[in-house]
Short mmCIF file of C-alpha atoms and ligand atoms in Angstrom, two decimals:
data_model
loop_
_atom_site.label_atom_id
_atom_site.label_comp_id
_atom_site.label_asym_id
_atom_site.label_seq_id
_atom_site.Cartn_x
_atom_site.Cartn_y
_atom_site.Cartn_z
CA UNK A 20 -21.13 -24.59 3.09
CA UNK A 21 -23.39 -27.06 5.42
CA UNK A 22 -23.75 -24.24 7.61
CA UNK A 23 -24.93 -21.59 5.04
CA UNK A 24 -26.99 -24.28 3.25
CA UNK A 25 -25.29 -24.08 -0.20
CA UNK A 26 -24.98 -26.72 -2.82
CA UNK A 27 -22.15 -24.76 -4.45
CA UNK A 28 -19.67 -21.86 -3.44
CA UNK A 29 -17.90 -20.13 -5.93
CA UNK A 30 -14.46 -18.42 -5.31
CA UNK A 31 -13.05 -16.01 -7.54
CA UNK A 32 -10.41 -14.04 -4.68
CA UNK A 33 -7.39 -15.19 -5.96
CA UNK A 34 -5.71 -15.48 -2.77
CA UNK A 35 -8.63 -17.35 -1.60
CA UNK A 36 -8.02 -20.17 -4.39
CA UNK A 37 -4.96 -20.04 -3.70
CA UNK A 38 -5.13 -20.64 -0.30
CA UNK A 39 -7.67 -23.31 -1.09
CA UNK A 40 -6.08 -25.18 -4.13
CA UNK A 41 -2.11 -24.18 -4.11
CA UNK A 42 -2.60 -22.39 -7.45
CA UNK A 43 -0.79 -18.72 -8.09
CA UNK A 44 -1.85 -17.89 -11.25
CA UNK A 45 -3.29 -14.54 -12.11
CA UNK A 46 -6.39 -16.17 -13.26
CA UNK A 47 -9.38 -18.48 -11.85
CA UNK A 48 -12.14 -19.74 -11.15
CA UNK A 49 -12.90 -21.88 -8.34
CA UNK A 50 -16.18 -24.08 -7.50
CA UNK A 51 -16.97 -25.71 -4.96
CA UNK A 52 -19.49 -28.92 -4.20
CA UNK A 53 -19.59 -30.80 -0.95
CA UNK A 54 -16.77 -33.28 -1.62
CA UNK A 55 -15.79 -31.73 -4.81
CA UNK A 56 -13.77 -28.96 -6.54
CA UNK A 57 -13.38 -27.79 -9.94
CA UNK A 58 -10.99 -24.73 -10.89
CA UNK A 59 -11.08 -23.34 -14.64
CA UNK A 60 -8.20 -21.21 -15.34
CA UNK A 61 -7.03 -20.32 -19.09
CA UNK A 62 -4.46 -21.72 -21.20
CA UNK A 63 -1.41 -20.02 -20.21
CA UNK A 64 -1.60 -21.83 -16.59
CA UNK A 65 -1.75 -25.49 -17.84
CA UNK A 66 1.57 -26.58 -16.87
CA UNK A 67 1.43 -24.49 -13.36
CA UNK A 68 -1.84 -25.43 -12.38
CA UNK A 69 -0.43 -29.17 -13.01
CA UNK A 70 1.90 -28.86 -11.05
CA UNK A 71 0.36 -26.45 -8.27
CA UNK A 72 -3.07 -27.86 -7.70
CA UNK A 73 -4.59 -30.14 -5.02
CA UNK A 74 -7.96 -31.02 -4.58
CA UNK A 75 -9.16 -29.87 -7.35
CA UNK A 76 -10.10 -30.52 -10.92
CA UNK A 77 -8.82 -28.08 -13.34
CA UNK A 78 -10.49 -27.51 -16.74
CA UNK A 79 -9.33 -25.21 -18.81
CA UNK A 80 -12.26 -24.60 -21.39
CA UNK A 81 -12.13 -23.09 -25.16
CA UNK A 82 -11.93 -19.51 -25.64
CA UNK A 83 -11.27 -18.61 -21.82
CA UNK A 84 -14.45 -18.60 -20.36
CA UNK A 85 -14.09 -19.63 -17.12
CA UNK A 86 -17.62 -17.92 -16.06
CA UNK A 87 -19.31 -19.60 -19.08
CA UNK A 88 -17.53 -23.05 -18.02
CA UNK A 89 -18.40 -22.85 -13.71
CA UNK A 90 -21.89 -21.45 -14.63
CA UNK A 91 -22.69 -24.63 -17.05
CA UNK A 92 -21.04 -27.25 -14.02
CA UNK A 93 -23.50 -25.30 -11.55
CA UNK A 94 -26.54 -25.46 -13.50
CA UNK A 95 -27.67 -28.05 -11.41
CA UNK A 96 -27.48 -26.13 -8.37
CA UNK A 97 -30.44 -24.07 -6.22
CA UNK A 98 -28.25 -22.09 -3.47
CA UNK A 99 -24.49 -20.50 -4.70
CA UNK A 100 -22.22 -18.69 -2.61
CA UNK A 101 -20.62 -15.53 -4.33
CA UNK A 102 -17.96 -14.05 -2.26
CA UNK A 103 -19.71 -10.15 -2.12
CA UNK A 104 -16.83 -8.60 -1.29
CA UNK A 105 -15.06 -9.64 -4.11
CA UNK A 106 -17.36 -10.09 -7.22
CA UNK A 107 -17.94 -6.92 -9.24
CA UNK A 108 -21.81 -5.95 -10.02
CA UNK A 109 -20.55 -6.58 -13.81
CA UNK A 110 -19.89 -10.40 -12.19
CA UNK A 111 -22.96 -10.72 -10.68
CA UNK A 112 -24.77 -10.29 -13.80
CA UNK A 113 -22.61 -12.35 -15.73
CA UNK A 114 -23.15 -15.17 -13.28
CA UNK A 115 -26.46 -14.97 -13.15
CA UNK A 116 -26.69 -15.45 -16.78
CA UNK A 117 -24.32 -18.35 -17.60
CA UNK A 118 -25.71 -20.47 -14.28
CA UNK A 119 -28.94 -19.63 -15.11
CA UNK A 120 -30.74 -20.07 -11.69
CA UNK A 121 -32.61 -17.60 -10.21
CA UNK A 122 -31.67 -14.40 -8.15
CA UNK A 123 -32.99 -15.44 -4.87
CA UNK A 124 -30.81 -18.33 -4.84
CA UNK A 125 -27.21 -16.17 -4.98
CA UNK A 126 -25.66 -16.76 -1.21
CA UNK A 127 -23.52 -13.57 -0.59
CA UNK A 128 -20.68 -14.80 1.67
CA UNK A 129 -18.67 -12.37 3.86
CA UNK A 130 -14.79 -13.15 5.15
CA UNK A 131 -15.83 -16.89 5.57
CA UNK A 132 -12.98 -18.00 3.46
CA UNK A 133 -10.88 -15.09 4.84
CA UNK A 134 -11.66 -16.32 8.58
CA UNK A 135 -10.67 -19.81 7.71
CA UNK A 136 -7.24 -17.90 6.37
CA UNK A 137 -6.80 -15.75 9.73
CA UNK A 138 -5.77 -18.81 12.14
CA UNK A 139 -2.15 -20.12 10.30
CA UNK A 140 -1.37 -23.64 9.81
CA UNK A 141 2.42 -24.06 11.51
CA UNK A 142 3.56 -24.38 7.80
CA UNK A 143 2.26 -20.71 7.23
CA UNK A 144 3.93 -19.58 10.20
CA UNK A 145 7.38 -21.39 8.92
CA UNK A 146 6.82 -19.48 5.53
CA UNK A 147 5.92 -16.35 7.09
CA UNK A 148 8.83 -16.50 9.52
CA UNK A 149 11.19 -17.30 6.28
CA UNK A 150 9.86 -14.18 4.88
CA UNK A 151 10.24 -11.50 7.97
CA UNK A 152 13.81 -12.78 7.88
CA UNK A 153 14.94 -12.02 4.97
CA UNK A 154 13.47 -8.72 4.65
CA UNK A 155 14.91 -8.35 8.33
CA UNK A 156 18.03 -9.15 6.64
CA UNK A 157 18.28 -6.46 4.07
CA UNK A 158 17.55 -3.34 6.97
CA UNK A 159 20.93 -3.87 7.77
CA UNK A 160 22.32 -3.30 4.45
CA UNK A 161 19.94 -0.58 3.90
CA UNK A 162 21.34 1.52 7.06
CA UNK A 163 25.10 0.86 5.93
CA UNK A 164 24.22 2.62 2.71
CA UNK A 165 21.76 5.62 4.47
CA UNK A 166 23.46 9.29 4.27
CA UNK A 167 22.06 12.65 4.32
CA UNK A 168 21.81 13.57 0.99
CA UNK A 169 20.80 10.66 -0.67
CA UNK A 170 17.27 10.80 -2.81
CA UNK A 171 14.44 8.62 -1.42
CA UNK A 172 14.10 6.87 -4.65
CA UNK A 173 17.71 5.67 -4.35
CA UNK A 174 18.06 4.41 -1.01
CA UNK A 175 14.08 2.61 -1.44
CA UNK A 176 16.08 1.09 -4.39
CA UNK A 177 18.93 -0.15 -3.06
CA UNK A 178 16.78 -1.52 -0.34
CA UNK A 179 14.57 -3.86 -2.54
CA UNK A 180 18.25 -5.12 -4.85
CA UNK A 181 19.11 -5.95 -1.82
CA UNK A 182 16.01 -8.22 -1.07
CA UNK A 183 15.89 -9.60 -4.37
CA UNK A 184 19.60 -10.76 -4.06
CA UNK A 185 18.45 -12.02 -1.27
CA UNK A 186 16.15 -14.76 -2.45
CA UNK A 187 12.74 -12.27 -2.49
CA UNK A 188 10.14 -13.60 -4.98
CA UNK A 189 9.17 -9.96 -4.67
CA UNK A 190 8.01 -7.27 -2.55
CA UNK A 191 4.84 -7.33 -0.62
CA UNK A 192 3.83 -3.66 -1.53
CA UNK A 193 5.28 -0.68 -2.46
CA UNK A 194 7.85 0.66 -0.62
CA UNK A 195 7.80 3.17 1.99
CA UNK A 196 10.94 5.65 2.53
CA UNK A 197 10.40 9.27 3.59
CA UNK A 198 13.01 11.62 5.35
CA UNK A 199 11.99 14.70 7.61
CA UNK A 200 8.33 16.30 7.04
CA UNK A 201 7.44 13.66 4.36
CA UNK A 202 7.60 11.28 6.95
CA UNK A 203 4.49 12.74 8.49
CA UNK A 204 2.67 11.10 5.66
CA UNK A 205 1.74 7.86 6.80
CA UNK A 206 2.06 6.43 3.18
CA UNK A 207 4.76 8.24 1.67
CA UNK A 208 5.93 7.80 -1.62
CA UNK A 209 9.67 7.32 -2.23
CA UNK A 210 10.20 10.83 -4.05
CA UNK A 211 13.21 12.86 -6.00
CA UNK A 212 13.80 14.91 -1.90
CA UNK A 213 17.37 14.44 -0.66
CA UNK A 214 16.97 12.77 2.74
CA UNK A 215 17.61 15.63 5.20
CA UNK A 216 20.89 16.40 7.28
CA UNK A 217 19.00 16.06 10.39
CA UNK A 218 15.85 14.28 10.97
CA UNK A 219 13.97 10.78 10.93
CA UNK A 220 13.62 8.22 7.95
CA UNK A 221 10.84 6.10 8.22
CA UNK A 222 11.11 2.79 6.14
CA UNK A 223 8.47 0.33 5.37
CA UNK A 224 8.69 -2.14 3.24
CA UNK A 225 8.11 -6.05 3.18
CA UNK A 226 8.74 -9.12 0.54
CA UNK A 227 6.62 -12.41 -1.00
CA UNK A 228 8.36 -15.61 -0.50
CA UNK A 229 6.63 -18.86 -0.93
CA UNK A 230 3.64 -16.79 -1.41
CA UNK A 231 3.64 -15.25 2.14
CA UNK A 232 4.21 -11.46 2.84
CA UNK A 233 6.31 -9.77 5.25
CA UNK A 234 5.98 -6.45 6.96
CA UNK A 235 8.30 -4.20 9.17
CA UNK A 236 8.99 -0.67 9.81
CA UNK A 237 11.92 0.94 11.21
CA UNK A 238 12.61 4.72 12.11
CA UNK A 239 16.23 6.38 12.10
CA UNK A 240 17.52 9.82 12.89
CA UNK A 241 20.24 11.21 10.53
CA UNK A 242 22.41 13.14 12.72
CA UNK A 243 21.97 13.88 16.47
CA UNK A 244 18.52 13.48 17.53
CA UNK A 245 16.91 16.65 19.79
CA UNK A 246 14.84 16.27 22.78
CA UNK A 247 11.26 15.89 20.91
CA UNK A 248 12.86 13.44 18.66
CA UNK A 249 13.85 11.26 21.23
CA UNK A 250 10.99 11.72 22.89
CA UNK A 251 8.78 10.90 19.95
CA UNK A 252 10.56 8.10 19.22
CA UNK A 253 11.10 6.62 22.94
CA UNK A 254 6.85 6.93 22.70
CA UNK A 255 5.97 4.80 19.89
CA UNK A 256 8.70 2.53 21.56
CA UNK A 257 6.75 2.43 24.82
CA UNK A 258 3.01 1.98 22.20
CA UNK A 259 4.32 -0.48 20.62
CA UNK A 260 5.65 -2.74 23.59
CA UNK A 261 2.55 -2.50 25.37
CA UNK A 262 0.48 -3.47 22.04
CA UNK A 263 2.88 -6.51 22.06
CA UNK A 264 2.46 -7.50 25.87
CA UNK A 265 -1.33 -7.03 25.21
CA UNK A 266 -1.38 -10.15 22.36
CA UNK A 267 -2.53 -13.04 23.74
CA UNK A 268 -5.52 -15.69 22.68
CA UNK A 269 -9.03 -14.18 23.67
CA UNK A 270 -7.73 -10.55 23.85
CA UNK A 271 -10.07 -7.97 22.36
CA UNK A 272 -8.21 -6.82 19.11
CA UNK A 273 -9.74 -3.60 19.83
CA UNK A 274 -7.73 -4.06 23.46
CA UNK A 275 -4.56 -4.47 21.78
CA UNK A 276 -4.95 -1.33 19.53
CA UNK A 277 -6.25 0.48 23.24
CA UNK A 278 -2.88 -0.04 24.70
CA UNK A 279 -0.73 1.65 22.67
CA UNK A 280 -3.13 4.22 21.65
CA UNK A 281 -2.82 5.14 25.86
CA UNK A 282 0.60 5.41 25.65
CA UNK A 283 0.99 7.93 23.13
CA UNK A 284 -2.46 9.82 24.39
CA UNK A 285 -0.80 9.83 27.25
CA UNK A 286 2.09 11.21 25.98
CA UNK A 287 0.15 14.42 24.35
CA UNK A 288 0.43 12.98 20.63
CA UNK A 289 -2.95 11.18 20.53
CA UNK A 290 -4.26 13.32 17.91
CA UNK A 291 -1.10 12.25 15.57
CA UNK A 292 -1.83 8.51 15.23
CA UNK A 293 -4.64 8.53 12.43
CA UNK A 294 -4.20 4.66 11.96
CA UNK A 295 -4.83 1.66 13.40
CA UNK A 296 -2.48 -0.44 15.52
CA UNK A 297 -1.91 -3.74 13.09
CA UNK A 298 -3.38 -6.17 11.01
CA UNK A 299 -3.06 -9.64 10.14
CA UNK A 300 -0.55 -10.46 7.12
CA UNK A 301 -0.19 -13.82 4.98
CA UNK A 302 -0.72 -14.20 1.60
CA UNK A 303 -2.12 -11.02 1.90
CA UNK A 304 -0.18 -7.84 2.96
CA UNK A 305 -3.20 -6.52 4.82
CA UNK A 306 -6.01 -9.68 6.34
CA UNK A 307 -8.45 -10.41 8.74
CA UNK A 308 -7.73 -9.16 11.81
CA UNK A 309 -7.41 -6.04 12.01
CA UNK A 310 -6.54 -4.02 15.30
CA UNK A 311 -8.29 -1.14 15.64
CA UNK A 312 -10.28 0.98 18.09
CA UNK A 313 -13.30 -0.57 16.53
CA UNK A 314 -12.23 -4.15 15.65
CA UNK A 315 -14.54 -6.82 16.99
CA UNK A 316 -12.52 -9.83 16.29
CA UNK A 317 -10.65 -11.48 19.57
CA UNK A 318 -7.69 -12.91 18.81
CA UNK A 319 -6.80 -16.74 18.39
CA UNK A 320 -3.47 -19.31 18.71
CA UNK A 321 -2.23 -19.35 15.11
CA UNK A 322 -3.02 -15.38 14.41
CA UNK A 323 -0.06 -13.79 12.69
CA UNK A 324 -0.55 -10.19 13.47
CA UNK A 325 1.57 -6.48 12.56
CA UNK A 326 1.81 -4.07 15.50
CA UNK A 327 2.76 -0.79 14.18
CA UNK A 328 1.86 2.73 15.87
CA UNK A 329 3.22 5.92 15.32
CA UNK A 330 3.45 9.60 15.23
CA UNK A 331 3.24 11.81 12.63
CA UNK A 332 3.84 15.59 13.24
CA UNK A 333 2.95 17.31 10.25
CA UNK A 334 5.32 20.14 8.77
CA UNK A 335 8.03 17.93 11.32
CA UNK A 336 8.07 13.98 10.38
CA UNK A 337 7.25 10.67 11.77
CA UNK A 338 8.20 7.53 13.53
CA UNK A 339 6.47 3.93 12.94
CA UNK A 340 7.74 0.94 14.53
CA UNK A 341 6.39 -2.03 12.89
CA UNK A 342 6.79 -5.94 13.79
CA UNK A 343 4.93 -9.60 13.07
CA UNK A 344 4.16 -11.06 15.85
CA UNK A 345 2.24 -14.54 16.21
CA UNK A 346 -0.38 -15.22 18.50
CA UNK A 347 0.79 -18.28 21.28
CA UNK A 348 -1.17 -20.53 23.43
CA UNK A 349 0.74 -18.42 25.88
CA UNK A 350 1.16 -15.15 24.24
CA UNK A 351 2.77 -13.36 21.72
CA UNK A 352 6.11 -14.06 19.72
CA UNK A 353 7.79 -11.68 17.97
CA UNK A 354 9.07 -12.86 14.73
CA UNK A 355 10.86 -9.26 13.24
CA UNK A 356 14.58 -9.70 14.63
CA UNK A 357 15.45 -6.28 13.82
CA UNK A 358 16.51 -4.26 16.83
CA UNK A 359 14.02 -1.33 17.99
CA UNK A 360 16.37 1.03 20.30
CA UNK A 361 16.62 4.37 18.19
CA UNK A 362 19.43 4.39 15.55
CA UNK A 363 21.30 7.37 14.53
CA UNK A 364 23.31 7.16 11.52
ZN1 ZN B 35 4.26 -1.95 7.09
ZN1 ZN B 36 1.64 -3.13 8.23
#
């Protein structure tokens, strides 16, 4: 705040305040002063913002108005923060009408609060690691159950019972389970399709715990994989090593998505990896950084980080192999402890 000159910031991404506070509610308002915080949330969140929040004040004022409540606390204030990717033009106006100051003086921050979030606190890590394990955990189950035959729908379903029994507070996004050609879609939707008698299943899937989000993907053949399947799959294998032996603090994100975008170029499938190579996950399924061919971040001890290429033959199917990895003073750890080498059920 020193360093953009502002007497107040004001926060309204929940995962923000809740990174900044403690508090989960669906609801808030935070403000910001040097040395001071204030966060308005509504009347169903009295008892949980209690017992959640640090560090800050909480008010809850009459008739829900948080916007009416932070604007009348910042009167007093010249220069505000507003977090522009995040505050709706609707917002805006609204703001500028219960603070009442004048136009000029609106601050539009960018990914501060988001670049404070991308360098994990060894607490983060713990809760992140608790996550990955658990959904690790349920892949297991999952292939024990996976047959030819079996609809999409069913086997995404018995996938997330078996991460809720499990201890998942929930899942981290919506499921992804696609046999044969619909696994050429790089966000498939679980559908009504039997899973084929021969071909791959990509899965992709992650769970909340403690607030933190996991994220893995794993690719298995139903029946006996041919030559291009194998040599698909033995491809993103390759990618997605030498993404992983490319982590390391000060590496060029953009480097990192560059060396498993080789291998598969390499390979002749360049043109079927449409996505970028990872992203950083924590309370958010998708953060700051991300790894892609035109990423500028460099990465930093503390980074927790997916690396995920894959191919994706259209009218044929795909294969993703997905793991968290942390950023070490020496390197990269993987976190996922699911096995990689390719899995025919
Ligand atoms: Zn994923
Ligand atoms: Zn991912």
């Amino acid at each position: 705040m020193e360093a953009a000159r502002l007497d107040a910031l004001l926060v309204v991404h929940l995962p923000n305040i809740r990174y900044l506070t403690g508090f989960s509610g669906s609801n808030a308002l935070l403000l910001l002063e040097p040395g001071r915080a204030w966060l308005y949330t509504d009347g169903r969140y009295r008892e949980q913002a209690r017992l959640e929040v640090r560090e800050a004040k909480v008010e809850i004022p009459p008739r829900g108005d948080l916007w009416k409540a932070a604007g009348r606390r910042a009167r007093r204030h010249k220069q505000v923060g507003l977090e522009a990717d995040h505050v709706t033009i609707a917002q805006r106006a609204r703001w500028l009408e219960v603070w009442g100051g004048h136009e000029k003086g609106l601050r539009p921050l960018r990914g501060e609060i988001e670049a404070l979030r991308m360098v994990k606190e060894p607490d983060e890590i713990a809760a992140i690691r608790r996550a990955v394990e658990l959904a690790s955990g349920g892949f297991a189950k999952l292939t024990a159950k996976l047959r030819p035959g079996m609809e999409e729908t069913a086997a995404a379903g018995w996938l997330e019972y078996q991460l809720r029994q499990a201890g998942a507070d929930g899942l981290a996004f919506d499921t992804i389970l696609a046999g044969g050609a619909h696994g050429a879609q790089v966000h498939a939707h679980p559908g009504s399709a039997p899973l084929p008698q021969r071909g791959f299943v990509v899965v992709d899937y992650g769970v909340q715990l403690g607030g933190y989000c996991s994220d893995m993907t794993r690719t298995v053949h139903l029946g006996e994989p041919g030559r291009k399947a194998r040599a698909v799959y033995a491809t993103v294998l390759e990618a997605q090593m030498a993404a992983i032996a490319a982590v390391k603090p000060g590496a060029a994100s953009a480097a990192v998505d560059r060396a498993a975008r080789r291998v598969i170029q390499k390979a002749g499938w360049g043109a079927y990896f449409p996505h970028s190579t990872g992203h950083g996950v924590g309370l958010e399924i998708h953060e700051a950084p991300r790894l892609g061919a035109t990423s500028k971040e460099r990465l930093a001890a503390g980074q927790v980080i997916t690396i995920e290429p894959g191919i994706y033959i259209p009218g044929w199917g795909g294969v993703r192999i997905e793991d968290v990895v942390v950023v070490t003073e020496r390197g990269a750890e993987v976190l996922t402890p699911t096995p990689k080498q390719l899995l025919r059920l």
